[in-house]
Amino acid sequence: MLVNFFRALQCYRLGNLVDAYQAFEKFANAFTQEFRSWDSAWALEALYVVAYEIRIIAERADRELASNGKSPEKLKGAGSFLMKVFGVLAGKGPKRVGALYVTCQLFKIYFKLGTVHLCRSVIRSIETARIFDFEEFPKRDRVTYMYYTGRLEVFNENFPAADQKLSYALMHCNPQRESNIRMILKYLIPVKLSMGILPTKSLLEKYNLFEYENVVQALKRGDPRLLRHALQEHEDQFLRSGVYLVLEKLELQVYQRLVKKIYFIQRQKDPNKAHQIKLEVIVKALQWLEVDMDIDEVECIMAILINKSLVKGYFAHKSKVAVVSKQDPFPRLNGKPVGS
């Protein structure tokens, strides 16, 4: 065990990261075998260090392999090793408290490799086990776990579950770790927006999340042009985060807000006819916003808004008029995603 450990240190110091990983993996396997035979969890902190370091060294070794034109494979190997460690920890007894830390390291590997489907088996092991209360795991590991499972729910477009998990992570995150809070908010804000809940400007400023500023303004103003501009401006960033499609679907809420503004303007002018909104008026409003859209496209949007319960009413096709309900014509989402 020690020979391989010192060999890994020497290779790392010399910058031979692939050799360092191979030596460290041999050390880690030997350490895990010893750890398995111990009844108590006295060496759990040491195991945490091994689990963390094998992931970091594997990432650097893969960068070295890629730079030499070889296939990066060490991070995948680190994932296989950590699955063995998870098996050691996932049973009964005091060692089980370490299972969540190893799970979080596995999540980081799977997200890095783009193999997030592999998260399901470890999630099932954590969430279906009844022999250990989730709240008994260390807070640090609970926050990380909820952050990654929340991200998975965002990818699956299960926004209520994503909201619950990411909100848990935010609530229990160390308030002094602003970078971690920012990471959580990068996903929680799009989820909240999809449910009709807008962040404050001060929150965006505090955590340097200015990429959402124009998205929020587009929702407030009912300005589809501003939303498209915001998505184009930060397209790479949103795509890397995996929230681009979530934000793109906010367009329906933007159209709802635009129609709502037209309704209020008409109600000030003629309260008796405010509920009758001519499509040509919406077309003119869009033209003023420099959005080129004909009356047929607007009719299609109004039909979708009514179908998704963003507008209560019906559509008079012959007269090209949307007749909205006189009571609560624009229902609030009240924390539920569009169409749920």
mmCIF file of C-alpha atoms in Angstrom:
data_model
loop_
_atom_site.group_PDB
_atom_site.id
_atom_site.type_symbol
_atom_site.label_atom_id
_atom_site.label_comp_id
_atom_site.label_asym_id
_atom_site.label_seq_id
_atom_site.Cartn_x
_atom_site.Cartn_y
_atom_site.Cartn_z
ATOM 1 C CA MET A 1 0.000 0.000 0.000
ATOM 2 C CA LEU A 2 2.678 2.500 1.045
ATOM 3 C CA VAL A 3 4.960 1.680 -1.894
ATOM 4 C CA ASN A 4 2.216 2.566 -4.378
ATOM 5 C CA PHE A 5 1.265 5.658 -2.393
ATOM 6 C CA PHE A 6 4.822 7.053 -2.459
ATOM 7 C CA ARG A 7 5.199 6.059 -6.116
ATOM 8 C CA ALA A 8 2.052 8.081 -6.892
ATOM 9 C CA LEU A 9 3.476 11.070 -5.004
ATOM 10 C CA GLN A 10 6.756 10.849 -6.898
ATOM 11 C CA CYS A 11 5.075 10.572 -10.322
ATOM 12 C CA TYR A 12 2.761 13.460 -9.470
ATOM 13 C CA ARG A 13 5.705 15.634 -8.433
ATOM 14 C CA LEU A 14 7.455 14.843 -11.732
ATOM 15 C CA GLY A 15 4.305 15.699 -13.701
ATOM 16 C CA ASN A 16 3.668 12.130 -14.913
ATOM 17 C CA LEU A 17 -0.041 12.214 -14.161
ATOM 18 C CA VAL A 18 -1.028 8.991 -15.925
ATOM 19 C CA ASP A 19 1.592 7.033 -13.973
ATOM 20 C CA ALA A 20 0.538 8.874 -10.821
ATOM 21 C CA TYR A 21 -3.053 7.767 -11.345
ATOM 22 C CA GLN A 22 -2.113 4.136 -11.958
ATOM 23 C CA ALA A 23 -0.008 4.007 -8.786
ATOM 24 C CA PHE A 24 -2.661 5.830 -6.749
ATOM 25 C CA GLU A 25 -5.376 3.446 -7.969
ATOM 26 C CA LYS A 26 -3.314 0.461 -6.759
ATOM 27 C CA PHE A 27 -2.854 2.181 -3.398
ATOM 28 C CA ALA A 28 -6.552 3.017 -3.200
ATOM 29 C CA ASN A 29 -7.586 -0.579 -3.927
ATOM 30 C CA ALA A 30 -5.233 -1.882 -1.242
ATOM 31 C CA PHE A 31 -6.520 0.681 1.250
ATOM 32 C CA THR A 32 -10.131 -0.221 0.481
ATOM 33 C CA GLN A 33 -9.430 -3.910 1.072
ATOM 34 C CA GLU A 34 -8.029 -3.069 4.499
ATOM 35 C CA PHE A 35 -10.921 -0.717 5.229
ATOM 36 C CA ARG A 36 -13.407 -3.453 4.351
ATOM 37 C CA SER A 37 -11.991 -5.735 7.052
ATOM 38 C CA TRP A 38 -12.317 -3.149 9.832
ATOM 39 C CA ASP A 39 -15.535 -3.266 11.854
ATOM 40 C CA SER A 40 -15.511 0.395 12.905
ATOM 41 C CA ALA A 41 -15.499 3.549 10.764
ATOM 42 C CA TRP A 42 -12.393 5.060 12.375
ATOM 43 C CA ALA A 43 -10.662 5.543 8.981
ATOM 44 C CA LEU A 44 -13.662 7.130 7.236
ATOM 45 C CA GLU A 45 -12.027 10.559 6.885
ATOM 46 C CA ALA A 46 -9.029 8.925 5.211
ATOM 47 C CA LEU A 47 -11.372 7.152 2.813
ATOM 48 C CA TYR A 48 -12.959 10.504 1.939
ATOM 49 C CA VAL A 49 -9.518 11.831 0.975
ATOM 50 C CA VAL A 50 -8.826 8.751 -1.167
ATOM 51 C CA ALA A 51 -12.214 9.093 -2.931
ATOM 52 C CA TYR A 52 -11.653 12.784 -3.608
ATOM 53 C CA GLU A 53 -8.033 12.477 -4.745
ATOM 54 C CA ILE A 54 -8.612 9.592 -7.144
ATOM 55 C CA ARG A 55 -11.219 11.705 -8.965
ATOM 56 C CA ILE A 56 -8.948 14.758 -9.171
ATOM 57 C CA ILE A 57 -5.895 12.789 -10.314
ATOM 58 C CA ALA A 58 -8.021 10.928 -12.876
ATOM 59 C CA GLU A 59 -9.287 14.218 -14.357
ATOM 60 C CA ARG A 60 -5.717 15.533 -14.701
ATOM 61 C CA ALA A 61 -4.468 12.239 -16.099
ATOM 62 C CA ASP A 62 -7.214 12.327 -18.740
ATOM 63 C CA ARG A 63 -6.160 15.849 -19.735
ATOM 64 C CA GLU A 64 -2.614 14.555 -20.158
ATOM 65 C CA LEU A 65 -3.832 11.629 -22.282
ATOM 66 C CA ALA A 66 -5.984 13.920 -24.437
ATOM 67 C CA SER A 67 -3.080 16.330 -24.989
ATOM 68 C CA ASN A 68 -0.986 13.389 -26.236
ATOM 69 C CA GLY A 69 -3.722 12.315 -28.632
ATOM 70 C CA LYS A 70 -4.734 9.285 -26.570
ATOM 71 C CA SER A 71 -8.168 8.246 -25.383
ATOM 72 C CA PRO A 72 -8.963 9.603 -21.905
ATOM 73 C CA GLU A 73 -10.112 6.689 -19.746
ATOM 74 C CA LYS A 74 -8.877 7.246 -16.211
ATOM 75 C CA LEU A 75 -11.950 9.145 -14.943
ATOM 76 C CA LYS A 76 -14.106 6.242 -16.066
ATOM 77 C CA GLY A 77 -11.790 3.938 -14.139
ATOM 78 C CA ALA A 78 -12.089 6.161 -11.064
ATOM 79 C CA GLY A 79 -15.881 5.840 -11.330
ATOM 80 C CA SER A 80 -15.616 2.040 -11.360
ATOM 81 C CA PHE A 81 -13.367 2.153 -8.293
ATOM 82 C CA LEU A 82 -15.758 4.444 -6.403
ATOM 83 C CA MET A 83 -18.656 2.093 -7.159
ATOM 84 C CA LYS A 84 -16.691 -0.610 -5.328
ATOM 85 C CA VAL A 85 -16.181 1.769 -2.416
ATOM 86 C CA PHE A 86 -19.888 2.584 -2.439
ATOM 87 C CA GLY A 87 -20.623 -1.142 -2.149
ATOM 88 C CA VAL A 88 -18.388 -1.324 0.914
ATOM 89 C CA LEU A 89 -20.177 1.600 2.573
ATOM 90 C CA ALA A 90 -23.776 1.001 1.534
ATOM 91 C CA GLY A 91 -24.480 -1.840 3.962
ATOM 92 C CA LYS A 92 -25.484 -1.693 7.598
ATOM 93 C CA GLY A 93 -23.294 -0.329 10.343
ATOM 94 C CA PRO A 94 -21.394 2.875 11.138
ATOM 95 C CA LYS A 95 -19.585 2.960 7.783
ATOM 96 C CA ARG A 96 -22.848 3.729 5.977
ATOM 97 C CA VAL A 97 -22.569 7.399 6.905
ATOM 98 C CA GLY A 98 -19.806 7.672 4.279
ATOM 99 C CA ALA A 99 -21.983 6.387 1.427
ATOM 100 C CA LEU A 100 -23.365 9.827 0.601
ATOM 101 C CA TYR A 101 -19.913 11.409 0.249
ATOM 102 C CA VAL A 102 -18.849 8.720 -2.232
ATOM 103 C CA THR A 103 -22.176 9.116 -4.044
ATOM 104 C CA CYS A 104 -21.458 12.831 -4.515
ATOM 105 C CA GLN A 105 -18.012 12.036 -5.936
ATOM 106 C CA LEU A 106 -19.668 9.600 -8.353
ATOM 107 C CA PHE A 107 -22.139 12.300 -9.396
ATOM 108 C CA LYS A 108 -19.268 14.653 -10.216
ATOM 109 C CA ILE A 109 -17.658 11.968 -12.371
ATOM 110 C CA TYR A 110 -20.874 11.036 -14.178
ATOM 111 C CA PHE A 111 -21.743 14.674 -14.895
ATOM 112 C CA LYS A 112 -18.195 15.272 -16.145
ATOM 113 C CA LEU A 113 -18.363 12.235 -18.451
ATOM 114 C CA GLY A 114 -21.935 12.972 -19.589
ATOM 115 C CA THR A 115 -23.179 9.617 -18.284
ATOM 116 C CA VAL A 116 -25.765 10.966 -15.845
ATOM 117 C CA HIS A 117 -28.008 7.925 -16.390
ATOM 118 C CA LEU A 118 -25.556 5.994 -14.211
ATOM 119 C CA CYS A 119 -26.657 8.117 -11.238
ATOM 120 C CA ARG A 120 -29.930 6.205 -11.003
ATOM 121 C CA SER A 121 -28.550 3.096 -9.307
ATOM 122 C CA VAL A 122 -26.799 4.983 -6.509
ATOM 123 C CA ILE A 123 -29.789 7.305 -6.044
ATOM 124 C CA ARG A 124 -32.017 4.261 -5.670
ATOM 125 C CA SER A 125 -29.687 2.809 -3.057
ATOM 126 C CA ILE A 126 -29.690 6.038 -1.037
ATOM 127 C CA GLU A 127 -33.380 6.904 -1.297
ATOM 128 C CA THR A 128 -34.939 3.436 -0.884
ATOM 129 C CA ALA A 129 -32.847 2.357 2.106
ATOM 130 C CA ARG A 130 -34.735 2.597 5.375
ATOM 131 C CA ILE A 131 -31.899 1.640 7.723
ATOM 132 C CA PHE A 132 -30.387 5.116 7.771
ATOM 133 C CA ASP A 133 -32.185 8.461 8.007
ATOM 134 C CA PHE A 134 -31.137 10.943 5.324
ATOM 135 C CA GLU A 135 -30.880 13.731 7.901
ATOM 136 C CA GLU A 136 -28.212 11.726 9.753
ATOM 137 C CA PHE A 137 -25.754 12.135 6.884
ATOM 138 C CA PRO A 138 -23.343 15.094 7.225
ATOM 139 C CA LYS A 139 -24.875 18.407 6.091
ATOM 140 C CA ARG A 140 -22.111 18.982 3.514
ATOM 141 C CA ASP A 141 -22.960 15.695 1.780
ATOM 142 C CA ARG A 142 -26.724 16.268 1.972
ATOM 143 C CA VAL A 143 -26.369 19.664 0.267
ATOM 144 C CA THR A 144 -24.166 18.267 -2.525
ATOM 145 C CA TYR A 145 -26.488 15.298 -3.024
ATOM 146 C CA MET A 146 -29.591 17.496 -3.278
ATOM 147 C CA TYR A 147 -27.777 19.849 -5.675
ATOM 148 C CA TYR A 148 -26.923 17.071 -8.124
ATOM 149 C CA THR A 149 -30.246 15.243 -7.861
ATOM 150 C CA GLY A 150 -31.945 18.629 -8.334
ATOM 151 C CA ARG A 151 -29.964 19.131 -11.531
ATOM 152 C CA LEU A 152 -31.074 15.698 -12.711
ATOM 153 C CA GLU A 153 -34.703 16.686 -12.127
ATOM 154 C CA VAL A 154 -34.121 19.847 -14.190
ATOM 155 C CA PHE A 155 -32.850 17.714 -17.088
ATOM 156 C CA ASN A 156 -35.925 15.488 -16.724
ATOM 157 C CA GLU A 157 -38.150 18.609 -16.646
ATOM 158 C CA ASN A 158 -39.612 17.517 -13.315
ATOM 159 C CA PHE A 159 -39.664 21.063 -11.969
ATOM 160 C CA PRO A 160 -41.593 20.533 -8.703
ATOM 161 C CA ALA A 161 -39.055 17.888 -7.633
ATOM 162 C CA ALA A 162 -36.167 20.065 -8.857
ATOM 163 C CA ASP A 163 -37.549 22.986 -6.860
ATOM 164 C CA GLN A 164 -37.804 20.886 -3.708
ATOM 165 C CA LYS A 165 -34.280 19.455 -3.983
ATOM 166 C CA LEU A 166 -32.487 22.648 -5.027
ATOM 167 C CA SER A 167 -34.364 24.675 -2.409
ATOM 168 C CA TYR A 168 -33.223 22.169 0.221
ATOM 169 C CA ALA A 169 -29.627 22.559 -0.982
ATOM 170 C CA LEU A 170 -29.891 26.355 -0.861
ATOM 171 C CA MET A 171 -31.501 26.383 2.588
ATOM 172 C CA HIS A 172 -28.816 24.159 4.119
ATOM 173 C CA CYS A 173 -25.802 25.540 2.247
ATOM 174 C CA ASN A 174 -23.174 27.380 4.287
ATOM 175 C CA PRO A 175 -24.083 31.075 3.779
ATOM 176 C CA GLN A 176 -20.375 31.966 3.652
ATOM 177 C CA ARG A 177 -19.807 29.718 0.619
ATOM 178 C CA GLU A 178 -21.107 32.196 -1.947
ATOM 179 C CA SER A 179 -19.661 30.269 -4.894
ATOM 180 C CA ASN A 180 -21.694 27.197 -3.874
ATOM 181 C CA ILE A 181 -24.844 29.279 -3.434
ATOM 182 C CA ARG A 182 -24.291 30.717 -6.899
ATOM 183 C CA MET A 183 -24.000 27.193 -8.362
ATOM 184 C CA ILE A 184 -27.305 26.210 -6.771
ATOM 185 C CA LEU A 185 -29.054 29.400 -7.920
ATOM 186 C CA LYS A 186 -27.901 28.858 -11.529
ATOM 187 C CA TYR A 187 -30.393 25.979 -11.635
ATOM 188 C CA LEU A 188 -32.923 27.044 -9.035
ATOM 189 C CA ILE A 189 -33.643 30.393 -10.741
ATOM 190 C CA PRO A 190 -34.712 28.818 -14.089
ATOM 191 C CA VAL A 191 -36.865 26.333 -12.164
ATOM 192 C CA LYS A 192 -38.528 29.144 -10.200
ATOM 193 C CA LEU A 193 -39.034 31.171 -13.396
ATOM 194 C CA SER A 194 -40.798 28.226 -15.037
ATOM 195 C CA MET A 195 -43.153 28.240 -12.052
ATOM 196 C CA GLY A 196 -43.856 31.960 -12.287
ATOM 197 C CA ILE A 197 -41.580 33.038 -9.414
ATOM 198 C CA LEU A 198 -39.152 35.849 -10.281
ATOM 199 C CA PRO A 199 -35.899 36.573 -8.405
ATOM 200 C CA THR A 200 -35.146 40.029 -7.060
ATOM 201 C CA LYS A 201 -32.589 42.252 -8.726
ATOM 202 C CA SER A 202 -30.573 42.374 -5.487
ATOM 203 C CA LEU A 203 -30.270 38.559 -5.491
ATOM 204 C CA LEU A 204 -28.939 38.546 -9.055
ATOM 205 C CA GLU A 205 -26.457 41.291 -8.200
ATOM 206 C CA LYS A 206 -25.267 39.695 -4.956
ATOM 207 C CA TYR A 207 -24.403 36.377 -6.593
ATOM 208 C CA ASN A 208 -23.249 37.756 -9.953
ATOM 209 C CA LEU A 209 -26.052 36.137 -11.942
ATOM 210 C CA PHE A 210 -26.518 38.949 -14.435
ATOM 211 C CA GLU A 211 -27.184 36.491 -17.273
ATOM 212 C CA TYR A 212 -30.733 36.154 -15.893
ATOM 213 C CA GLU A 213 -31.359 39.892 -15.628
ATOM 214 C CA ASN A 214 -32.828 40.394 -19.120
ATOM 215 C CA VAL A 215 -34.745 37.122 -18.886
ATOM 216 C CA VAL A 216 -36.508 38.453 -15.791
ATOM 217 C CA GLN A 217 -37.095 41.842 -17.442
ATOM 218 C CA ALA A 218 -38.600 40.135 -20.504
ATOM 219 C CA LEU A 219 -41.068 38.317 -18.250
ATOM 220 C CA LYS A 220 -41.997 41.513 -16.417
ATOM 221 C CA ARG A 221 -42.483 43.543 -19.608
ATOM 222 C CA GLY A 222 -44.006 40.852 -21.805
ATOM 223 C CA ASP A 223 -41.229 41.395 -24.346
ATOM 224 C CA PRO A 224 -40.433 38.290 -26.469
ATOM 225 C CA ARG A 225 -37.695 40.176 -28.341
ATOM 226 C CA LEU A 226 -35.806 40.849 -25.103
ATOM 227 C CA LEU A 227 -36.108 37.190 -24.095
ATOM 228 C CA ARG A 228 -34.681 36.023 -27.428
ATOM 229 C CA HIS A 229 -31.863 38.549 -27.153
ATOM 230 C CA ALA A 230 -31.021 37.325 -23.619
ATOM 231 C CA LEU A 231 -30.980 33.699 -24.775
ATOM 232 C CA GLN A 232 -28.757 34.515 -27.744
ATOM 233 C CA GLU A 233 -26.365 36.628 -25.688
ATOM 234 C CA HIS A 234 -25.761 33.894 -23.090
ATOM 235 C CA GLU A 235 -26.487 30.889 -25.304
ATOM 236 C CA ASP A 236 -23.173 29.094 -24.665
ATOM 237 C CA GLN A 237 -23.456 29.593 -20.924
ATOM 238 C CA PHE A 238 -27.055 28.360 -20.759
ATOM 239 C CA LEU A 239 -26.288 25.357 -22.987
ATOM 240 C CA ARG A 240 -23.327 24.339 -20.822
ATOM 241 C CA SER A 241 -25.503 24.566 -17.728
ATOM 242 C CA GLY A 242 -28.285 22.601 -19.398
ATOM 243 C CA VAL A 243 -30.960 25.221 -18.694
ATOM 244 C CA TYR A 244 -31.349 26.684 -22.197
ATOM 245 C CA LEU A 245 -34.485 24.683 -23.043
ATOM 246 C CA VAL A 246 -36.029 25.545 -19.670
ATOM 247 C CA LEU A 247 -35.529 29.251 -20.342
ATOM 248 C CA GLU A 248 -36.706 28.967 -23.942
ATOM 249 C CA LYS A 249 -40.064 27.649 -22.711
ATOM 250 C CA LEU A 250 -40.575 30.883 -20.764
ATOM 251 C CA GLU A 251 -41.693 32.443 -24.044
ATOM 252 C CA LEU A 252 -45.302 31.419 -23.342
ATOM 253 C CA GLN A 253 -45.249 33.315 -20.049
ATOM 254 C CA VAL A 254 -43.861 36.351 -21.896
ATOM 255 C CA TYR A 255 -46.750 36.254 -24.390
ATOM 256 C CA GLN A 256 -49.206 35.884 -21.528
ATOM 257 C CA ARG A 257 -47.781 39.006 -19.886
ATOM 258 C CA LEU A 258 -48.012 40.912 -23.189
ATOM 259 C CA VAL A 259 -51.668 39.958 -23.696
ATOM 260 C CA LYS A 260 -52.349 40.837 -20.065
ATOM 261 C CA LYS A 261 -50.912 44.334 -20.576
ATOM 262 C CA ILE A 262 -53.082 44.827 -23.658
ATOM 263 C CA TYR A 263 -56.104 43.723 -21.625
ATOM 264 C CA PHE A 264 -55.399 46.272 -18.866
ATOM 265 C CA ILE A 265 -54.913 49.090 -21.394
ATOM 266 C CA GLN A 266 -58.240 48.225 -23.048
ATOM 267 C CA ARG A 267 -59.963 48.045 -19.663
ATOM 268 C CA GLN A 268 -58.877 51.613 -18.911
ATOM 269 C CA LYS A 269 -60.286 52.822 -22.224
ATOM 270 C CA ASP A 270 -63.489 50.758 -22.385
ATOM 271 C CA PRO A 271 -64.180 48.416 -19.425
ATOM 272 C CA ASN A 272 -67.162 46.814 -21.180
ATOM 273 C CA LYS A 273 -65.093 45.521 -24.101
ATOM 274 C CA ALA A 274 -61.790 44.859 -22.341
ATOM 275 C CA HIS A 275 -62.361 41.089 -22.460
ATOM 276 C CA GLN A 276 -62.485 41.127 -26.286
ATOM 277 C CA ILE A 277 -58.913 41.268 -27.558
ATOM 278 C CA LYS A 278 -58.487 41.605 -31.310
ATOM 279 C CA LEU A 279 -55.571 39.682 -32.766
ATOM 280 C CA GLU A 280 -54.580 42.646 -34.916
ATOM 281 C CA VAL A 281 -53.972 44.638 -31.718
ATOM 282 C CA ILE A 282 -51.556 41.944 -30.513
ATOM 283 C CA VAL A 283 -49.851 41.987 -33.940
ATOM 284 C CA LYS A 284 -49.376 45.754 -33.670
ATOM 285 C CA ALA A 285 -47.973 45.408 -30.150
ATOM 286 C CA LEU A 286 -45.467 42.844 -31.422
ATOM 287 C CA GLN A 287 -44.512 45.103 -34.319
ATOM 288 C CA TRP A 288 -43.868 47.908 -31.837
ATOM 289 C CA LEU A 289 -41.543 45.469 -30.036
ATOM 290 C CA GLU A 290 -39.890 44.759 -33.416
ATOM 291 C CA VAL A 291 -41.186 41.176 -33.515
ATOM 292 C CA ASP A 292 -42.311 40.209 -37.007
ATOM 293 C CA MET A 293 -45.386 37.981 -36.673
ATOM 294 C CA ASP A 294 -48.552 37.707 -38.755
ATOM 295 C CA ILE A 295 -52.098 37.250 -37.517
ATOM 296 C CA ASP A 296 -52.119 33.482 -38.109
ATOM 297 C CA GLU A 297 -49.048 33.031 -35.914
ATOM 298 C CA VAL A 298 -50.648 35.155 -33.191
ATOM 299 C CA GLU A 299 -53.807 33.032 -33.426
ATOM 300 C CA CYS A 300 -51.687 29.928 -32.876
ATOM 301 C CA ILE A 301 -50.013 31.470 -29.816
ATOM 302 C CA MET A 302 -53.367 32.483 -28.316
ATOM 303 C CA ALA A 303 -54.666 28.936 -28.822
ATOM 304 C CA ILE A 304 -51.641 27.550 -26.983
ATOM 305 C CA LEU A 305 -52.023 30.062 -24.135
ATOM 306 C CA ILE A 306 -55.656 29.030 -23.684
ATOM 307 C CA ASN A 307 -54.779 25.326 -23.934
ATOM 308 C CA LYS A 308 -52.014 25.705 -21.313
ATOM 309 C CA SER A 309 -54.401 27.565 -18.979
ATOM 310 C CA LEU A 310 -52.294 30.716 -19.125
ATOM 311 C CA VAL A 311 -55.361 32.511 -20.445
ATOM 312 C CA LYS A 312 -58.951 31.681 -19.491
ATOM 313 C CA GLY A 313 -61.333 32.173 -22.375
ATOM 314 C CA TYR A 314 -62.056 31.048 -25.917
ATOM 315 C CA PHE A 315 -61.151 32.027 -29.439
ATOM 316 C CA ALA A 316 -63.569 33.412 -32.051
ATOM 317 C CA HIS A 317 -61.914 32.284 -35.269
ATOM 318 C CA LYS A 318 -64.126 34.146 -37.769
ATOM 319 C CA SER A 319 -63.821 37.534 -36.126
ATOM 320 C CA LYS A 320 -60.182 36.977 -35.093
ATOM 321 C CA VAL A 321 -60.938 37.906 -31.496
ATOM 322 C CA ALA A 322 -59.840 36.274 -28.272
ATOM 323 C CA VAL A 323 -62.595 36.493 -25.663
ATOM 324 C CA VAL A 324 -61.080 36.201 -22.197
ATOM 325 C CA SER A 325 -62.931 35.440 -18.996
ATOM 326 C CA LYS A 326 -64.281 38.391 -17.015
ATOM 327 C CA GLN A 327 -63.078 36.703 -13.822
ATOM 328 C CA ASP A 328 -59.394 35.910 -13.378
ATOM 329 C CA PRO A 329 -58.589 35.876 -17.134
ATOM 330 C CA PHE A 330 -54.843 35.389 -16.523
ATOM 331 C CA PRO A 331 -54.404 32.717 -13.819
ATOM 332 C CA ARG A 332 -51.248 32.760 -11.738
ATOM 333 C CA LEU A 333 -49.005 29.705 -11.899
ATOM 334 C CA ASN A 334 -48.800 29.688 -8.076
ATOM 335 C CA GLY A 335 -45.609 27.692 -8.046
ATOM 336 C CA LYS A 336 -46.690 25.161 -10.672
ATOM 337 C CA PRO A 337 -45.048 24.744 -14.094
ATOM 338 C CA VAL A 338 -46.930 25.779 -17.230
ATOM 339 C CA GLY A 339 -49.445 23.157 -18.286
ATOM 340 C CA SER A 340 -49.204 21.078 -15.088
#
